[in-house]
Coordinates of C-alpha atoms in Angstrom, one line a residue:
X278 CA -19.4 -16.3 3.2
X279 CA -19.6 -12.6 3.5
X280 CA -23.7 -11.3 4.1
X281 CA -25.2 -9.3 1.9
X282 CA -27.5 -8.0 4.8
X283 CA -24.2 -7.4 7.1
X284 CA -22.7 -4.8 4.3
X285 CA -21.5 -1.4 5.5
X286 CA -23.0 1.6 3.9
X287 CA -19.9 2.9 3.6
X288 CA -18.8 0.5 0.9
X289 CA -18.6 2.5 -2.7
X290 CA -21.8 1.0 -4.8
X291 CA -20.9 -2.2 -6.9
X292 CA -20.0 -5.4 -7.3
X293 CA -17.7 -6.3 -4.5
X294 CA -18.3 -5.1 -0.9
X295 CA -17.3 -6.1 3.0
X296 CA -19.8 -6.6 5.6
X297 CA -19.6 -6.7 9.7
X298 CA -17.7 -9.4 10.2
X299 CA -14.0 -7.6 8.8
X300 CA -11.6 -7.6 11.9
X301 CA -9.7 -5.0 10.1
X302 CA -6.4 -7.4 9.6
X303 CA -5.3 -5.3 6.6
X304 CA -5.0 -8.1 4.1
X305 CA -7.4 -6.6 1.8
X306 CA -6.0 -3.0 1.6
X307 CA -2.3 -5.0 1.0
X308 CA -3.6 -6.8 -2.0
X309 CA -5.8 -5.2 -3.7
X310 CA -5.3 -1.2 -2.7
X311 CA -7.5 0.2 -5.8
X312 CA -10.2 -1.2 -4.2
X313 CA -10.1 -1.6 -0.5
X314 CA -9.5 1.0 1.8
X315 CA -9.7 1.9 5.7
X316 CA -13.6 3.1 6.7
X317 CA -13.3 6.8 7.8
X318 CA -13.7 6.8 11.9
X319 CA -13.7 2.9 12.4
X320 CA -11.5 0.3 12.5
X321 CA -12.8 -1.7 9.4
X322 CA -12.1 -1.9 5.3
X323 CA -14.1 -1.1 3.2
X324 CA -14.4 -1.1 -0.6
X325 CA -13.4 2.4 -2.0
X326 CA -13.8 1.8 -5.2
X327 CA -14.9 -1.0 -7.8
X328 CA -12.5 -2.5 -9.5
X329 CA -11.6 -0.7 -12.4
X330 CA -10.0 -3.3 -15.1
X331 CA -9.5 -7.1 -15.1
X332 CA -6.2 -6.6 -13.6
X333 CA -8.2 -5.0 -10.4
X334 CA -10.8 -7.2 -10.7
X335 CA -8.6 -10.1 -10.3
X336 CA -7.0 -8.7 -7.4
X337 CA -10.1 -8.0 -5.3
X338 CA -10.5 -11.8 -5.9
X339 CA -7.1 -12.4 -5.1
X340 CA -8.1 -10.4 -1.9
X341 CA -11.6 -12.2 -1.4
X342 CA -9.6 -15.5 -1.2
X343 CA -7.2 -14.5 1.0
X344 CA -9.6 -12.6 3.8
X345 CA -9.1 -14.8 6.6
X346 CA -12.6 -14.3 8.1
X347 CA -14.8 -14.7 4.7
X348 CA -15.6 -10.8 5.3
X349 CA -15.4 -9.7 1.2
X350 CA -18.6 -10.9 -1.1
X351 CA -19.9 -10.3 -4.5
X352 CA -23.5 -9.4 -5.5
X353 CA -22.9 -12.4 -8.6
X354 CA -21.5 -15.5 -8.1
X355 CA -17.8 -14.8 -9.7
X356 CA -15.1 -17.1 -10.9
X357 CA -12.5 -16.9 -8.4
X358 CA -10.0 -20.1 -8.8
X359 CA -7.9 -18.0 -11.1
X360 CA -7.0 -15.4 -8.3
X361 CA -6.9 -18.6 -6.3
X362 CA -4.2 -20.0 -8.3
X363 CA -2.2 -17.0 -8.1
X364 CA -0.8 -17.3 -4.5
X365 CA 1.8 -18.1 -3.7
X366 CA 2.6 -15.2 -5.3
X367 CA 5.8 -14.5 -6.0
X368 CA 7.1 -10.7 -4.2
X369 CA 10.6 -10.9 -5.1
X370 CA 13.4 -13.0 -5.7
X371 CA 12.4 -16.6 -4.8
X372 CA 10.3 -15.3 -2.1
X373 CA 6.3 -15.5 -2.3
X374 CA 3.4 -14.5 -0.2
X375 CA 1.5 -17.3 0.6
X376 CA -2.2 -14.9 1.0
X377 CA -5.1 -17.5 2.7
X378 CA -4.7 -15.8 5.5
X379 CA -5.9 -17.7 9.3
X380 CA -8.8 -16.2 11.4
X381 CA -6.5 -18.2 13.9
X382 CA -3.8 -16.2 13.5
X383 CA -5.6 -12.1 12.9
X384 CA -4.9 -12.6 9.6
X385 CA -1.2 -12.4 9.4
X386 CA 1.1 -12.7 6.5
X387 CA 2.7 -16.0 5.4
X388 CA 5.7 -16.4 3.4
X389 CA 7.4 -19.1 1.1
X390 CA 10.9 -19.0 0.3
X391 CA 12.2 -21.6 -2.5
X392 CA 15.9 -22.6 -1.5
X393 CA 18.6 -24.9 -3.2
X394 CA 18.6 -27.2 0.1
X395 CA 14.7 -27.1 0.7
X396 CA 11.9 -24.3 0.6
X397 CA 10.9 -22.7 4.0
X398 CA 7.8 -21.4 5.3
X399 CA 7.6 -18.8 7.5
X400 CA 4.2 -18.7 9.6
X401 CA 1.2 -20.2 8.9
X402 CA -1.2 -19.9 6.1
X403 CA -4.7 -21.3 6.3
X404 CA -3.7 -25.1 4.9
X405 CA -6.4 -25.2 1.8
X406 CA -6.4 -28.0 -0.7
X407 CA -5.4 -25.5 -3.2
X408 CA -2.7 -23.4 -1.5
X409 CA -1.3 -26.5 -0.7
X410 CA -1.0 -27.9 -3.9
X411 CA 0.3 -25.2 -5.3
X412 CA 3.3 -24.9 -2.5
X413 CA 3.9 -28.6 -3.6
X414 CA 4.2 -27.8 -7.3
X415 CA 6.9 -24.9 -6.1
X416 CA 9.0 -27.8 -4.3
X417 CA 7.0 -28.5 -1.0
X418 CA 8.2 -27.3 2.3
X419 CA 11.5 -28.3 4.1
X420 CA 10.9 -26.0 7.1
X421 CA 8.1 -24.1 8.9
X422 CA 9.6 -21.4 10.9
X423 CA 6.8 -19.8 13.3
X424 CA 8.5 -16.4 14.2
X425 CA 5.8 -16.6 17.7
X426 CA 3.5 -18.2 19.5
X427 CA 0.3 -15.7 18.3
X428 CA 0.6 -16.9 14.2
X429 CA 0.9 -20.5 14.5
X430 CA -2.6 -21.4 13.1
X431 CA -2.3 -25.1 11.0
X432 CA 0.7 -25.7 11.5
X433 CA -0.1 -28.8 12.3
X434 CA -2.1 -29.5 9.0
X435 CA 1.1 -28.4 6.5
X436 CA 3.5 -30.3 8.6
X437 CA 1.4 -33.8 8.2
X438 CA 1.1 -32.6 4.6
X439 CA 4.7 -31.6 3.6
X440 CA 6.7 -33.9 6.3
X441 CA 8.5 -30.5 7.4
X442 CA 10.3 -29.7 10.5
X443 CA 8.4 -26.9 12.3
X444 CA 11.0 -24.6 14.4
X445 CA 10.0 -22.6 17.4
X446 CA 11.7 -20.6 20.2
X447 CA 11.2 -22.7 23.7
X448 CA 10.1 -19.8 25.4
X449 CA 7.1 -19.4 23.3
X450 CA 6.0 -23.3 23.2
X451 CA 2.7 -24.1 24.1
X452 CA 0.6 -27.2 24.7
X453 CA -1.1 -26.4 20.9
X454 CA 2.8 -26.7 19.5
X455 CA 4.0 -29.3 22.1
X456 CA 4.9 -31.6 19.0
X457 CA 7.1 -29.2 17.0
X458 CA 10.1 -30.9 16.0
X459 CA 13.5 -28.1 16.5
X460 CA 13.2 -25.9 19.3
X461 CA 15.7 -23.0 19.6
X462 CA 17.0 -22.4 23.2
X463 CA 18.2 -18.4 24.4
X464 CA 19.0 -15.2 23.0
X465 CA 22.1 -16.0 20.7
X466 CA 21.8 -16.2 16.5
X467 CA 21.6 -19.7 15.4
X468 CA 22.1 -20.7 12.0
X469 CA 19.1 -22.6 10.3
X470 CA 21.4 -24.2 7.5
X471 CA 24.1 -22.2 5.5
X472 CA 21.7 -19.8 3.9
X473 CA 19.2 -18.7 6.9
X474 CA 19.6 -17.4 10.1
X475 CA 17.6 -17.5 13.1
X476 CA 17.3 -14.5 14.9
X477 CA 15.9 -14.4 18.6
X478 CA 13.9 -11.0 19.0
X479 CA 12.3 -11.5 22.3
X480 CA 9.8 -8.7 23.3
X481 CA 6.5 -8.8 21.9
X482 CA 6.4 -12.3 23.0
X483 CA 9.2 -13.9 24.7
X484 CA 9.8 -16.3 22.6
X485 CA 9.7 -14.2 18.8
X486 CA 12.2 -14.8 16.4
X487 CA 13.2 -13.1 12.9
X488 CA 14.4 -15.2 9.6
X489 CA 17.6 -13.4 8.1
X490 CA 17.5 -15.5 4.2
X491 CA 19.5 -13.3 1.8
X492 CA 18.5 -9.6 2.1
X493 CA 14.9 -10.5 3.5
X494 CA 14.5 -10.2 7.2
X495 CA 11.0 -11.9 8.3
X496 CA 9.7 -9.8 11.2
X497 CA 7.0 -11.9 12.7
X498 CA 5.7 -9.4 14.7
X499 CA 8.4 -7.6 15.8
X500 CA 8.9 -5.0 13.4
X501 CA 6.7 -3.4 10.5
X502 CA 5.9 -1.1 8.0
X503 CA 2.8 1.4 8.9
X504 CA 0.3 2.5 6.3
X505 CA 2.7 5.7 5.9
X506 CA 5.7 3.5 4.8
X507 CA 7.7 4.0 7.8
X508 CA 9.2 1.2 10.3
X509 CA 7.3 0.6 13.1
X510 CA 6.6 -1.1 16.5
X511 CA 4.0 -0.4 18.9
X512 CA 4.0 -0.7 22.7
X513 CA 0.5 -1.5 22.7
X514 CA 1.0 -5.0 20.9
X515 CA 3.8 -5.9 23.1
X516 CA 2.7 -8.7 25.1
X517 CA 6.3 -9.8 26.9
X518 CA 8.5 -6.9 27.6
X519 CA 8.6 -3.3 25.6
X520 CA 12.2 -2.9 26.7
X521 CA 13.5 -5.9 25.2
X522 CA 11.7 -5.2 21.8
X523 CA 13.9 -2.3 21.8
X524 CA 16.7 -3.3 22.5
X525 CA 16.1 -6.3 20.0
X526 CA 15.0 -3.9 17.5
X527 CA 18.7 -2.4 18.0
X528 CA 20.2 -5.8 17.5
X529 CA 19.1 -5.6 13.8
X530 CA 22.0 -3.2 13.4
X531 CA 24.5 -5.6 13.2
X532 CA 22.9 -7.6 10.2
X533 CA 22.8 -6.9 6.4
X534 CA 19.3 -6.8 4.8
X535 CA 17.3 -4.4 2.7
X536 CA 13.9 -6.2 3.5
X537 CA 11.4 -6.4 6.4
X538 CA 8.8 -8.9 5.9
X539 CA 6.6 -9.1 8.7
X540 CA 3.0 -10.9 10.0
X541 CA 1.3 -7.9 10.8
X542 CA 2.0 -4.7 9.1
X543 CA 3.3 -3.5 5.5
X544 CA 6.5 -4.3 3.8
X545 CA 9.9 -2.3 4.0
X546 CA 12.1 -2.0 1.2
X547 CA 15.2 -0.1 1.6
X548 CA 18.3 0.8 -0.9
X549 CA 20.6 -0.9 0.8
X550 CA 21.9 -2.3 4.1
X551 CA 23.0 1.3 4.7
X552 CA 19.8 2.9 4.5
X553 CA 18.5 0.0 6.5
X554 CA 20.4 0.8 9.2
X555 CA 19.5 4.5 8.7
X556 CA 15.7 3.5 8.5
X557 CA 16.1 1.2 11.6
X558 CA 18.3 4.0 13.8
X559 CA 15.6 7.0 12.8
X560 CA 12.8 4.4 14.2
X561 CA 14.9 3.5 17.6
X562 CA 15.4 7.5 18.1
X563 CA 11.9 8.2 17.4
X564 CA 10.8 5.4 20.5
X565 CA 13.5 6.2 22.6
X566 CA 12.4 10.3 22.6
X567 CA 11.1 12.0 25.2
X568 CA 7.3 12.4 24.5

């Protein structure tokens, strides 16, 4: 539960604020962006504004449920199993953001994609009672595909729960994921099943995959969207090799998609596969310049 006593000053007076214990993940400002924003000159969210209408009040809610370190609180006890309810919430298509996001894994995004041969998961959510049950009432989970070895969190838990096959690249396999059931072996595209299409990205960790599934491409933690809406990868969050995030980066060329869904970072919609390219081409230039 968020403290009262550990508040920032630089939260706007009201009803809903965020105290010391924020790691700055960037779930918050994602789902509920009338109220939350970045705290000038530190690397912590704050809320801007109070909610507005019962629309924003819902989704600062929607946001206090899904902080993955308990960071947002409320001056009143508030009724928050509506906004509970509401994830997964669906983002497009038959894709939905999952939102309980893991302390274990710096808050990054989960996703759940409902397919004709069985629904997939892609990363780890924090496995509550209720998320749970509501991914079961949406057709359970076939597979759990964890794009790296940093946003694994309870895997475990959701695999006991939903009987699915977790998939993971060897090269990132650890004695915490030992039991995973499919492990994919090099640097070659491997189909999934008919629809999806596993994608080994090595760079910022050896073993990071994407998730090609219709025109969504799940990034992991490869590939982003900043604050500014353009793609993104940083050097500083590379933990294997910055050279071979490039060059895996400039593998996504080949591949049709007009969505980036990542972990860490925003969303990027494009157009079309074109622009895509286009979007993905300006960002390889951009890292590839002399500075």
């Amino acid at each position: 539960m968020a403290r009262l006593a550990d508040r920032f000053s630089e939260n706007a007076r009201g009803e809903f604020f965020v105290d010391s214990s924020c790691i700055d993940c960037d779930t918050c400002r994602q789902v509920a962006p009338a109220t939350f924003v970045s705290a000038a000159g530190a690397e912590q969210a704050v809320v801007g504004r109070q909610p507005g209408s019962d629309e924003e009040r819902e989704r600062a809610l929607m946001a206090l449920v899904a902080c993955p370190t308990a960071s947002i609180g409320t001056l009143h006890k508030l009724d928050a199993r509506p906004a509970a309810r509401r994830f997964p919430e669906p983002i497009g298509g038959e894709v939905y953001y999952c939102g309980y996001a893991s302390p274990d894994s710096f808050g990054a995004s989960s996703y759940l994609v409902r397919r004709p041969g069985g629904n997939l998961l892609i990363d780890s959510p924090r496995a509550t009672r209720i998320l749970c049950d509501r991914i079961k009432m949406l057709g359970g989970a076939r597979w759990l595909l964890l794009t790296h070895r940093d946003d694994v969190a309870d895997h475990v838990q959701l695999a006991r729960r939903f009987g699915c096959e977790r998939v993971l690249h060897r090269a990132d396999l650890t004695s915490g994921t030992r039991e995973v059931e499919r492990l994919i072996d090099g640097d070659a595209p491997v189909a999934l099943d008919d629809g999806a299409l596993i994608i080994p990205v090595p760079g910022h960790t050896r073993g990071s995959i994407a998730l090609l599934s219709g025109e969504n491409l799940f990034t992991g933690d490869h590939l982003w969207a900043d604050e500014r809406g353009e793609l993104a990868a940083s050097r500083r969050v590379c933990w294997h090799s910055w050279p071979e995030q490039v060059r895996s980066i400039e593998k996504l060329l080949a591949f049709d998609f007009t969505r980036i869904l990542p972990g860490h970072g925003r969303r990027f919609v494009a157009a079309s596969p074109g622009e895509m390219r286009s979007a993905i081409a300006r960002l390889i230039d951009r890292i590839r310049r002399p500075s």
